[in-house]
Amino acid sequence: MSLDCTDIDKIAHLARLAIAPDDRTRYATDLSRILDLVAQMAAVDTTGVTPMAHPLHMAQRLRPDLASEPNQRERFQSIAPLTEGGLYLVPKVID
Amino acid sequence: MQWETVIGLEIHTQLATQSKIFSAAPTAFGAEPNTQACAIDLGLPGVLPMLNAEAVRLAVRFGQAINADIAPRSVFARKNYFYPDLPKGYQISQYELPIVGTGRVEIVLDDGTIKTIGVTRAHLEEDAGKSLHEDFHGFTGIDLNRAGTPLLEIVSEPDLRSPAEAVAYAKKIHQIVRYIGISDGNMQEGSFRMDANVSVRPVGQKTFGTRAEIKNVNSFRFLEKAIAFEVERQIELIESGGTVIQETRLYDAVKDETRSMRTKEEANDYRYFPDPDLLPLEIDDAFLSAATADLPELPDAKRTRFQSEYGLSEYDANLLTASRELADYYEAVARACNEPKLAANWVSGELMAALNKSEGEISASPVSAHALAGLIARIQDGTVSGKLAKQVFEGMWSSGDTADAVIEAQGLKQITDSSAIEAMIDAIIAANPAQVEQYRAGKDKVFGFFVGQVMKQSGSKANPAQVNELLQRKLSA
């Protein structure tokens, strides 16, 4: 599968990455090669093979339902650029 | 052209846990902003999610309640999108392998027929935070207390064919989650939110039309109105030569319309993949039986039992099983007084009216089930007439006293002493010779006049059966 520069722009937007226009061709080539590798693997007959969700052959451990985390708002908000009345302020998301 | 409406619902119900699904931060409603959001909820670097056993247990209970398969192995996935109320840049959800598989619930339609609605799946996921769009001089305020709150997303098949069916189904799911105690279902607090996928197609067409999704409806009434509006909108659009586009719409209750939701976020490409921070969730038989061993009797079973055990009509049985608390209350009254039908009348009549008026919960009723049974017993043994019993009930409601205490205090005891009633009748006959003459001349209607006089004289306390019998005897003498 071959990606072009438009695809790179779209992927970069989805991932919120700023990519310099000059680098787009290189990304397109590299990512296309990765997709080719995936295509090669996808061509293998995997009938009867359970999809692997995780490389470890272990199951998820469960945590008891206890609310033990203290309020650390002051600490967390000390690194936030803008706060007001306990809220984090971010650029407006709805027009 | 004749159109058919096709609706599928996605319901997000907040699971009743103490702590979040992947962190030990509390989930209590109404806390100061961001005081219940820990490093995991904030998506700070280096943190790992820790799955809450109780959230899993509650999801399993729901699966069992709708006769669904519980997946012995399910997988958490990342749903990627950027929005400030989701600090990690992805929501942890379940995608290809959800914990609850295909199930079904029954709804009762207006004409009394029962329709089975398929549930495609139900999966565990974390809630996002809240965005506050007002009052921040050009900024949006973010409260992450809700981020990481456990949700069970319940997805129906596109089996619903009208706004009324959609509401009946949503109410049924609401009833089930509250019965089995997995959610408080509080709609004002956002514990039960509905999304409706709505499309129309010409009657007889097999393929579905293009659907629009109405997001985040938090009342049954709005759900019905939003779908009704959307159906009309789509039909008008198609009939005037347009096409429906697949989009997200919001319902505006003030204007009673849906409108396209426009945000700066247009990337509807979630790029799901298994979350490498979480191992597959395995549920063995021991966990399954422990989670479901104490499942209570479900609403449908209870309704059927109320009909057979207490001889209630389907209507009454339906009404009295609406919530588990109400059903338990009714059953306590019925058992204590051994008069199931009278108990049904009192609970669905006077009690419900009083509760509605005071906007109170049945658990806080000033008249306990035992006290109401006591009142019914006094009607049965003739201490108080059916009419005055309502007055006794009002007294019990406002004072919290027993029926006996109110009857005593307000002097509402029925007069069953024949000689006392006879004396009253004699006086009334003596005072109304003209009416006596009319009655004796064959004007039967005048009998009612005498009954009225006796009841008035006795303050409605004379036993009506005795009054009738004695009057008849005296007047024809």
Coordinates of C-alpha atoms in Angstrom, one line a residue:
Chain A
M1 CA 0.0 0.0 0.0
S2 CA 1.3 3.4 -1.0
L3 CA 0.6 6.6 1.0
D4 CA 0.9 10.0 -0.6
C5 CA 1.5 13.4 1.0
T6 CA -2.2 14.0 1.5
D7 CA -2.5 10.9 3.6
I8 CA 0.5 12.1 5.7
D9 CA -1.2 15.4 6.3
K10 CA -4.3 13.6 7.5
I11 CA -2.5 11.2 9.8
A12 CA -0.4 14.0 11.2
H13 CA -3.6 16.0 11.9
L14 CA -5.2 13.0 13.6
A15 CA -2.2 12.5 15.8
R16 CA -1.8 16.3 16.4
L17 CA 1.7 16.2 15.0
A18 CA 3.4 19.1 13.3
I19 CA 5.3 17.8 10.3
A20 CA 7.5 20.0 8.2
P21 CA 6.4 20.1 4.5
D22 CA 9.8 19.0 3.4
D23 CA 9.6 15.8 5.5
R24 CA 6.3 14.6 4.1
T25 CA 7.8 12.6 1.2
R26 CA 10.2 10.7 3.5
Y27 CA 7.3 9.9 6.0
A28 CA 5.2 8.7 3.0
T29 CA 7.9 6.3 1.9
D30 CA 8.7 5.0 5.4
L31 CA 5.1 4.5 6.4
S32 CA 4.3 2.9 3.1
R33 CA 7.0 0.3 3.7
I34 CA 5.7 -0.4 7.2
L35 CA 2.2 -0.9 5.7
D36 CA 3.8 -3.3 3.1
L37 CA 5.2 -5.3 6.0
V38 CA 1.8 -5.4 7.6
A39 CA 0.3 -6.5 4.3
Q40 CA 2.8 -9.3 4.1
M41 CA 1.8 -10.5 7.5
A42 CA -1.9 -10.1 6.7
A43 CA -1.4 -12.5 3.8
V44 CA -0.6 -15.4 6.1
D45 CA -3.5 -17.8 6.6
T46 CA -4.4 -17.4 10.3
T47 CA -7.5 -19.6 10.3
G48 CA -7.9 -21.0 13.8
V49 CA -5.4 -18.8 15.4
T50 CA -6.7 -16.7 18.4
P51 CA -6.0 -13.0 17.9
M52 CA -3.3 -11.9 20.3
A53 CA -4.4 -8.9 22.4
H54 CA -1.2 -8.9 24.4
P55 CA 2.2 -10.6 24.2
L56 CA 2.0 -11.8 27.8
H57 CA 0.1 -15.0 28.4
M58 CA -1.5 -13.6 31.5
A59 CA -4.9 -12.3 32.5
Q60 CA -5.7 -8.8 33.9
R61 CA -5.5 -8.6 37.7
L62 CA -8.3 -6.8 39.4
R63 CA -8.2 -4.1 42.0
P64 CA -10.6 -3.9 45.0
D65 CA -13.1 -1.0 44.7
L66 CA -11.6 1.3 47.3
A67 CA -11.5 5.1 46.9
S68 CA -8.1 5.8 48.4
E69 CA -6.7 8.5 46.2
P70 CA -6.4 11.8 48.1
N71 CA -7.2 15.2 46.5
Q72 CA -4.0 16.6 45.0
R73 CA -5.5 19.3 42.9
E74 CA -3.0 22.0 43.9
R75 CA -0.1 19.9 42.9
F76 CA -1.6 18.8 39.6
Q77 CA -2.7 22.4 38.7
S78 CA 0.7 23.9 39.6
I79 CA 2.0 22.7 36.1
A80 CA -1.2 23.7 34.2
P81 CA -0.8 26.9 32.1
L82 CA -4.2 28.3 33.0
T83 CA -6.7 27.5 35.8
E84 CA -9.7 29.2 37.3
G85 CA -12.0 28.3 40.1
G86 CA -10.5 24.8 40.2
L87 CA -11.0 24.3 36.5
Y88 CA -8.4 23.8 33.8
L89 CA -8.8 26.4 31.1
V90 CA -8.2 25.4 27.5
P91 CA -8.8 27.1 24.2
K92 CA -12.5 27.2 23.3
V93 CA -13.6 23.9 21.7
I94 CA -17.1 24.8 20.5
D95 CA -18.0 27.8 18.4
Chain B
M1 CA -45.0 7.2 0.3
Q2 CA -45.2 5.2 3.5
W3 CA -42.1 5.3 5.7
E4 CA -40.8 3.0 8.3
T5 CA -38.7 4.3 11.2
V6 CA -35.7 2.3 12.4
I7 CA -34.1 3.1 15.7
G8 CA -31.2 1.7 17.7
L9 CA -30.2 3.0 21.1
E10 CA -26.8 3.2 22.8
I11 CA -27.3 3.7 26.5
H12 CA -24.4 4.8 28.8
T13 CA -25.1 3.8 32.4
Q14 CA -22.8 4.8 35.2
L15 CA -21.8 1.9 37.3
A16 CA -22.3 2.3 41.1
T17 CA -18.7 1.9 42.3
Q18 CA -16.9 3.8 45.0
S19 CA -13.8 4.4 42.9
K20 CA -13.1 4.8 39.2
I21 CA -12.7 2.1 36.7
F22 CA -8.9 2.4 36.4
S23 CA -7.9 4.4 39.4
A24 CA -8.6 4.7 43.1
A25 CA -10.0 8.2 42.9
P26 CA -13.6 8.6 44.3
T27 CA -16.6 8.8 42.0
A28 CA -19.0 10.8 44.3
F29 CA -21.2 13.2 42.5
G30 CA -21.0 17.0 43.1
A31 CA -17.4 17.4 44.5
E32 CA -15.4 20.5 43.9
P33 CA -13.9 20.5 40.4
N34 CA -10.9 18.4 39.8
T35 CA -10.6 17.2 43.4
Q36 CA -11.4 13.7 42.4
A37 CA -9.1 13.4 39.5
C38 CA -5.8 11.6 40.2
A39 CA -2.6 11.1 38.1
I40 CA -4.2 8.2 36.2
D41 CA -7.4 10.1 35.4
L42 CA -5.2 13.0 34.2
G43 CA -3.2 10.8 31.9
L44 CA 0.1 11.9 33.4
P45 CA 3.2 10.2 32.0
G46 CA 4.2 6.9 33.5
V47 CA 0.9 5.8 35.0
L48 CA -0.8 2.5 34.5
P49 CA -4.6 1.7 34.6
M50 CA -5.7 -0.7 37.4
L51 CA -9.0 -2.4 36.6
N52 CA -11.7 -2.1 39.3
A53 CA -13.1 -5.6 40.2
E54 CA -16.5 -4.1 41.1
A55 CA -17.0 -2.5 37.7
V56 CA -16.4 -6.0 36.2
R57 CA -18.8 -7.6 38.6
L58 CA -21.6 -5.1 37.9
A59 CA -21.2 -5.6 34.1
V60 CA -21.4 -9.4 34.6
R61 CA -24.7 -8.9 36.5
F62 CA -26.2 -7.0 33.7
G63 CA -25.2 -9.6 31.2
Q64 CA -26.8 -12.3 33.3
A65 CA -30.0 -10.2 33.7
I66 CA -30.5 -9.8 29.9
N67 CA -29.7 -13.5 29.2
A68 CA -26.6 -12.6 27.4
D69 CA -23.4 -14.6 27.0
I70 CA -20.6 -13.3 29.3
A71 CA -17.3 -13.4 27.5
P72 CA -14.8 -15.6 29.3
R73 CA -12.2 -13.4 27.7
S74 CA -12.6 -9.7 26.7
V75 CA -10.2 -7.1 25.7
F76 CA -9.8 -3.4 26.4
A77 CA -9.1 -1.1 23.4
R78 CA -8.0 2.5 23.0
K79 CA -10.4 4.7 21.1
N80 CA -8.3 7.6 19.9
Y81 CA -9.5 11.2 19.7
F82 CA -8.4 14.5 20.9
Y83 CA -10.7 16.5 23.1
P84 CA -9.7 18.4 26.2
D85 CA -12.1 16.4 28.5
L86 CA -10.1 13.3 27.6
P87 CA -6.5 14.1 28.7
K88 CA -4.9 10.9 27.6
G89 CA -5.9 11.4 23.9
Y90 CA -7.8 8.2 24.0
Q91 CA -10.7 6.6 25.8
I92 CA -10.2 3.1 27.2
S93 CA -13.2 1.1 25.9
Q94 CA -13.9 -2.4 24.6
Y95 CA -14.2 -2.9 20.8
E96 CA -13.9 -6.3 19.2
L97 CA -14.3 -8.4 22.3
P98 CA -16.8 -6.8 24.7
I99 CA -17.6 -8.3 28.2
V100 CA -21.3 -8.8 27.5
G101 CA -22.5 -10.4 24.2
T102 CA -25.8 -10.7 22.5
G103 CA -28.8 -10.5 24.9
R104 CA -32.5 -9.5 24.8
V105 CA -35.2 -7.7 26.8
E106 CA -39.0 -7.7 26.4
I107 CA -41.0 -4.5 26.2
V108 CA -44.8 -4.1 26.4
L109 CA -46.3 -2.1 23.5
D110 CA -49.3 0.2 23.9
D111 CA -51.7 -2.5 22.6
G112 CA -50.4 -4.9 25.2
T113 CA -48.4 -7.1 22.9
I114 CA -44.9 -8.1 24.0
K115 CA -41.9 -7.4 21.7
T116 CA -38.4 -8.8 22.1
I117 CA -35.6 -6.3 21.5
G118 CA -32.1 -7.5 20.9
V119 CA -29.2 -6.2 22.8
T120 CA -26.1 -6.4 20.5
R121 CA -23.6 -6.0 23.2
A122 CA -22.6 -4.2 26.4
H123 CA -19.1 -3.1 27.1
L124 CA -17.1 -1.4 29.8
E125 CA -15.5 1.9 29.3
E126 CA -14.4 5.0 31.1
D127 CA -16.3 8.3 31.1
A128 CA -14.7 11.6 30.0
G129 CA -14.5 14.8 32.0
K130 CA -16.9 17.8 31.7
S131 CA -16.4 20.8 29.5
L132 CA -17.9 24.1 30.7
H133 CA -18.3 26.4 27.8
E134 CA -19.6 29.5 29.5
D135 CA -18.1 32.4 31.5
F136 CA -14.4 31.8 30.9
H137 CA -13.7 34.8 28.6
G138 CA -13.0 32.8 25.5
F139 CA -11.8 29.7 27.2
T140 CA -13.4 26.4 28.0
G141 CA -13.3 25.2 31.6
I142 CA -12.4 21.5 32.2
D143 CA -13.5 19.5 35.2
L144 CA -12.0 16.0 35.2
N145 CA -13.8 14.6 38.2
R146 CA -16.0 12.5 35.9
A147 CA -13.0 11.3 33.8
G148 CA -12.5 7.6 34.5
T149 CA -15.9 6.9 36.0
P150 CA -17.0 3.4 35.0
L151 CA -19.7 3.2 32.3
L152 CA -21.5 0.2 30.8
E153 CA -22.5 1.1 27.2
I154 CA -25.5 -1.0 26.2
V155 CA -26.1 -1.2 22.5
S156 CA -29.4 -2.3 21.1
E157 CA -30.1 -3.9 17.7
P158 CA -32.0 -1.6 15.3
D159 CA -35.2 -3.4 16.4
L160 CA -37.1 -0.3 17.5
R161 CA -39.8 1.1 15.1
S162 CA -41.2 4.1 16.8
P163 CA -40.3 6.8 19.4
A164 CA -42.7 5.0 21.8
E165 CA -40.9 1.7 21.4
A166 CA -37.5 3.4 21.9
V167 CA -38.8 4.9 25.2
A168 CA -40.3 1.6 26.3
Y169 CA -36.9 -0.1 25.7
A170 CA -34.9 2.7 27.4
K171 CA -37.3 2.5 30.4
K172 CA -36.9 -1.3 30.6
I173 CA -33.1 -1.0 30.6
H174 CA -33.3 1.7 33.3
Q175 CA -35.6 -0.5 35.3
I176 CA -33.2 -3.5 35.0
V177 CA -30.0 -1.6 36.0
R178 CA -31.8 -0.2 39.1
Y179 CA -33.3 -3.6 40.0
I180 CA -30.0 -5.3 39.9
G181 CA -28.3 -2.5 41.7
I182 CA -25.6 -1.7 39.2
S183 CA -26.5 2.0 38.7
D184 CA -28.5 4.6 40.5
G185 CA -29.9 5.5 37.1
N186 CA -30.0 9.2 38.1
M187 CA -30.8 11.0 34.9
Q188 CA -30.3 14.5 36.3
E189 CA -26.8 13.6 37.4
G190 CA -26.0 12.0 34.1
S191 CA -25.9 8.4 35.3
F192 CA -28.1 7.3 32.5
R193 CA -27.6 8.9 29.0
M194 CA -29.0 7.8 25.7
D195 CA -27.9 8.2 22.1
A196 CA -30.4 7.3 19.4
N197 CA -29.5 6.1 15.9
V198 CA -32.4 7.1 13.7
S199 CA -33.1 6.4 10.1
V200 CA -36.2 6.0 7.8
R201 CA -36.8 3.7 4.8
P202 CA -39.8 3.1 2.5
V203 CA -42.0 0.4 3.9
G204 CA -40.9 -2.9 2.5
Q205 CA -37.4 -1.9 1.7
K206 CA -34.8 -4.3 3.2
T207 CA -31.8 -2.1 3.5
F208 CA -31.5 0.6 6.1
G209 CA -31.6 4.3 5.3
T210 CA -28.7 6.6 6.3
R211 CA -28.9 7.2 10.0
A212 CA -28.3 10.3 12.1
E213 CA -27.1 9.9 15.7
I214 CA -28.8 12.0 18.4
K215 CA -26.4 12.3 21.2
N216 CA -26.7 12.6 24.9
V217 CA -30.4 12.7 25.7
N218 CA -31.0 12.5 29.4
S219 CA -34.8 12.2 29.8
F220 CA -37.3 9.8 28.4
R221 CA -39.6 12.6 27.3
F222 CA -36.9 14.3 25.4
L223 CA -35.9 11.0 23.8
E224 CA -39.4 10.6 22.4
K225 CA -39.6 14.1 21.2
A226 CA -36.1 14.2 19.7
I227 CA -36.7 11.0 17.7
A228 CA -40.1 12.2 16.6
F229 CA -38.6 15.4 15.3
E230 CA -35.7 13.6 13.6
V231 CA -38.0 11.2 11.8
E232 CA -40.1 14.1 10.5
R233 CA -37.0 16.0 9.5
Q234 CA -35.6 13.0 7.5
I235 CA -38.9 12.2 5.7
E236 CA -39.4 15.9 4.7
L237 CA -35.8 16.1 3.6
I238 CA -36.1 12.9 1.4
E239 CA -39.5 13.8 0.0
S240 CA -38.2 17.2 -1.0
G241 CA -35.4 15.6 -3.0
G242 CA -32.6 15.8 -0.4
T243 CA -30.5 13.1 1.2
V244 CA -29.8 12.3 4.8
I245 CA -26.2 12.6 5.8
Q246 CA -24.6 10.5 8.5
E247 CA -23.9 12.9 11.3
T248 CA -24.1 13.6 15.0
R249 CA -27.0 15.8 16.1
L250 CA -28.0 17.4 19.4
Y251 CA -31.6 17.8 20.7
D252 CA -32.5 21.3 21.8
A253 CA -35.4 20.9 24.3
V254 CA -36.2 24.6 24.3
K255 CA -36.8 24.7 20.5
D256 CA -37.9 21.0 20.3
E257 CA -35.6 20.3 17.4
T258 CA -32.4 18.4 16.6
R259 CA -29.5 20.2 14.9
S260 CA -26.2 19.2 13.5
M261 CA -23.4 19.3 16.1
R262 CA -20.5 21.3 14.8
T263 CA -17.3 21.2 16.7
K264 CA -13.7 21.9 15.8
E265 CA -13.1 18.2 16.2
E266 CA -13.9 16.5 12.9
A267 CA -11.7 13.5 13.0
N268 CA -14.1 10.6 13.3
D269 CA -11.4 8.0 12.9
Y270 CA -10.9 6.4 16.2
R271 CA -8.1 4.0 15.2
Y272 CA -9.1 1.4 17.8
F273 CA -6.3 -1.0 19.0
P274 CA -5.9 -3.2 22.0
D275 CA -4.6 -1.3 25.0
P276 CA -1.1 -2.6 25.7
D277 CA -1.4 -1.3 29.3
L278 CA -4.2 -3.8 30.1
L279 CA -4.1 -7.6 29.8
P280 CA -7.1 -9.5 28.5
L281 CA -9.9 -9.7 31.1
E282 CA -10.7 -13.3 32.0
I283 CA -13.9 -14.3 33.8
D284 CA -14.0 -17.8 35.2
D285 CA -17.0 -19.7 36.5
A286 CA -16.2 -18.8 40.1
F287 CA -16.3 -15.1 39.4
L288 CA -19.4 -15.5 37.4
S289 CA -21.4 -17.3 40.0
A290 CA -20.2 -15.0 42.8
A291 CA -21.3 -12.0 40.8
T292 CA -24.7 -13.3 39.9
A293 CA -25.6 -15.5 42.9
D294 CA -27.6 -12.8 44.6
L295 CA -29.4 -11.4 41.5
P296 CA -32.8 -10.3 42.6
E297 CA -36.1 -11.3 40.9
L298 CA -36.2 -9.3 37.7
P299 CA -39.1 -7.0 36.8
D300 CA -40.7 -9.3 34.2
A301 CA -40.7 -12.3 36.5
K302 CA -42.0 -10.2 39.4
R303 CA -44.8 -8.8 37.2
T304 CA -45.9 -12.3 36.2
R305 CA -45.7 -13.5 39.8
F306 CA -47.8 -10.6 41.1
Q307 CA -50.5 -11.5 38.6
S308 CA -50.6 -15.1 39.6
E309 CA -49.9 -14.9 43.3
Y310 CA -51.9 -11.8 44.1
G311 CA -54.5 -11.9 41.3
L312 CA -53.5 -8.5 40.1
S313 CA -54.4 -7.2 36.6
E314 CA -51.5 -6.8 34.2
Y315 CA -51.9 -3.0 34.5
D316 CA -51.6 -3.1 38.3
A317 CA -48.8 -5.6 38.3
N318 CA -46.9 -3.5 35.8
L319 CA -47.4 -0.3 37.8
L320 CA -46.4 -1.9 41.1
T321 CA -43.2 -3.5 39.8
A322 CA -41.9 -0.3 38.2
S323 CA -39.2 -0.1 40.8
R324 CA -37.9 -2.7 43.2
E325 CA -38.6 -0.4 46.2
L326 CA -42.3 0.0 45.2
A327 CA -42.7 -3.7 44.6
D328 CA -41.2 -4.5 48.0
Y329 CA -43.4 -2.0 49.7
Y330 CA -46.5 -3.4 48.0
E331 CA -45.6 -6.9 48.8
A332 CA -45.0 -6.0 52.5
V333 CA -48.5 -4.4 52.6
A334 CA -50.2 -7.3 50.8
R335 CA -48.6 -9.9 53.1
A336 CA -49.3 -8.0 56.3
C337 CA -53.0 -7.4 55.6
N338 CA -53.7 -10.4 53.4
E339 CA -55.8 -8.3 51.1
P340 CA -53.7 -8.1 47.9
K341 CA -56.2 -6.3 45.8
L342 CA -57.1 -3.7 48.4
A343 CA -53.4 -3.3 49.0
A344 CA -52.8 -2.7 45.3
N345 CA -55.6 -0.1 45.2
W346 CA -54.2 1.8 48.2
V347 CA -50.5 1.6 47.1
S348 CA -51.3 2.7 43.5
G349 CA -53.9 5.2 44.6
E350 CA -53.6 7.2 47.8
L351 CA -49.9 6.3 48.5
M352 CA -48.6 7.1 44.9
A353 CA -50.7 10.3 44.8
A354 CA -49.2 11.4 48.1
L355 CA -45.7 10.5 47.0
N356 CA -46.1 12.4 43.7
K357 CA -47.5 15.4 45.5
S358 CA -44.6 15.5 48.0
E359 CA -42.1 14.5 45.3
G360 CA -40.7 12.0 47.8
E361 CA -39.2 8.6 47.5
I362 CA -41.1 5.6 48.7
S363 CA -38.2 4.7 51.0
A364 CA -38.9 7.9 52.9
S365 CA -42.7 7.5 53.0
P366 CA -44.2 8.7 56.3
V367 CA -46.7 5.8 56.1
S368 CA -44.8 2.6 56.3
A369 CA -46.0 -0.6 54.6
H370 CA -46.8 -2.0 58.1
A371 CA -48.9 1.1 58.9
L372 CA -50.8 1.0 55.6
A373 CA -51.6 -2.7 56.2
G374 CA -52.9 -1.6 59.6
L375 CA -55.3 0.9 58.0
I376 CA -56.5 -1.7 55.5
A377 CA -57.2 -4.1 58.4
R378 CA -59.4 -1.4 60.0
I379 CA -61.4 -1.1 56.8
Q380 CA -61.8 -4.8 56.6
D381 CA -63.0 -5.2 60.2
G382 CA -65.4 -2.3 59.8
T383 CA -63.7 0.1 62.3
V384 CA -63.6 2.7 59.6
S385 CA -65.5 3.2 56.4
G386 CA -63.8 3.2 53.0
K387 CA -64.6 6.9 52.6
L388 CA -63.2 8.0 56.0
A389 CA -60.2 5.7 55.5
K390 CA -58.9 8.3 53.1
Q391 CA -59.1 10.9 55.8
V392 CA -57.3 8.5 58.2
F393 CA -54.6 8.1 55.5
E394 CA -54.1 11.8 55.3
G395 CA -53.8 12.0 59.1
M396 CA -51.2 9.1 59.0
W397 CA -49.3 10.9 56.2
S398 CA -49.0 14.2 58.1
S399 CA -48.5 12.8 61.6
G400 CA -46.6 9.5 61.0
D401 CA -49.0 7.9 63.4
T402 CA -50.7 4.5 63.1
A403 CA -54.2 4.1 61.7
D404 CA -55.6 3.3 65.2
A405 CA -54.0 6.4 66.7
V406 CA -55.4 8.7 63.9
I407 CA -58.9 7.0 64.1
E408 CA -58.9 7.6 67.9
A409 CA -57.6 11.1 67.8
Q410 CA -59.9 12.3 65.1
G411 CA -62.9 10.3 66.3
L412 CA -63.4 8.6 62.9
K413 CA -64.5 5.3 64.2
Q414 CA -67.4 3.9 62.3
I415 CA -70.8 3.8 64.1
T416 CA -72.0 0.3 64.1
D417 CA -74.2 0.5 67.1
S418 CA -77.7 -0.1 65.6
S419 CA -79.6 1.8 68.4
A420 CA -77.5 4.9 67.8
I421 CA -78.2 4.8 64.0
E422 CA -81.9 4.0 64.7
A423 CA -82.2 7.0 66.9
M424 CA -80.8 9.2 64.1
I425 CA -83.1 7.7 61.6
D426 CA -86.1 8.2 63.8
A427 CA -85.3 11.9 64.2
I428 CA -84.8 12.4 60.5
I429 CA -88.0 10.7 59.6
A430 CA -89.9 12.8 62.1
A431 CA -88.3 16.0 60.8
N432 CA -89.1 15.3 57.1
P433 CA -92.7 14.1 56.8
A434 CA -93.1 15.4 53.2
Q435 CA -90.2 13.2 52.0
V436 CA -91.5 10.3 53.9
E437 CA -94.9 10.7 52.1
Q438 CA -93.2 10.9 48.7
Y439 CA -91.2 7.8 49.3
R440 CA -94.2 5.8 50.5
A441 CA -96.1 7.1 47.4
G442 CA -93.5 5.2 45.3
K443 CA -90.9 7.8 44.7
D444 CA -87.9 5.5 45.3
K445 CA -85.3 8.2 44.6
V446 CA -86.1 9.9 47.8
F447 CA -84.4 7.0 49.6
G448 CA -81.0 8.6 48.6
F449 CA -82.1 11.8 50.4
F450 CA -82.5 9.9 53.7
V451 CA -79.2 8.1 53.3
G452 CA -77.5 11.5 52.7
Q453 CA -79.2 12.9 55.8
V454 CA -78.1 10.1 58.1
M455 CA -74.5 10.2 56.8
K456 CA -74.5 14.0 57.3
Q457 CA -75.8 13.7 60.8
S458 CA -73.3 11.0 61.7
G459 CA -70.4 12.8 60.1
S460 CA -70.0 10.0 57.5
K461 CA -69.3 7.6 60.3
A462 CA -72.5 5.5 60.2
N463 CA -71.9 2.1 58.7
P464 CA -73.5 2.4 55.2
A465 CA -74.8 -1.2 55.1
Q466 CA -76.6 -0.8 58.4
V467 CA -78.0 2.6 57.4
N468 CA -79.5 1.1 54.3
E469 CA -81.0 -1.8 56.0
L470 CA -82.5 0.2 58.9
L471 CA -83.8 3.0 56.7
Q472 CA -85.6 0.5 54.5
R473 CA -87.2 -1.2 57.5
K474 CA -88.3 2.1 59.1
L475 CA -89.6 3.8 55.9
S476 CA -91.7 0.9 54.9
A477 CA -93.1 0.4 58.4

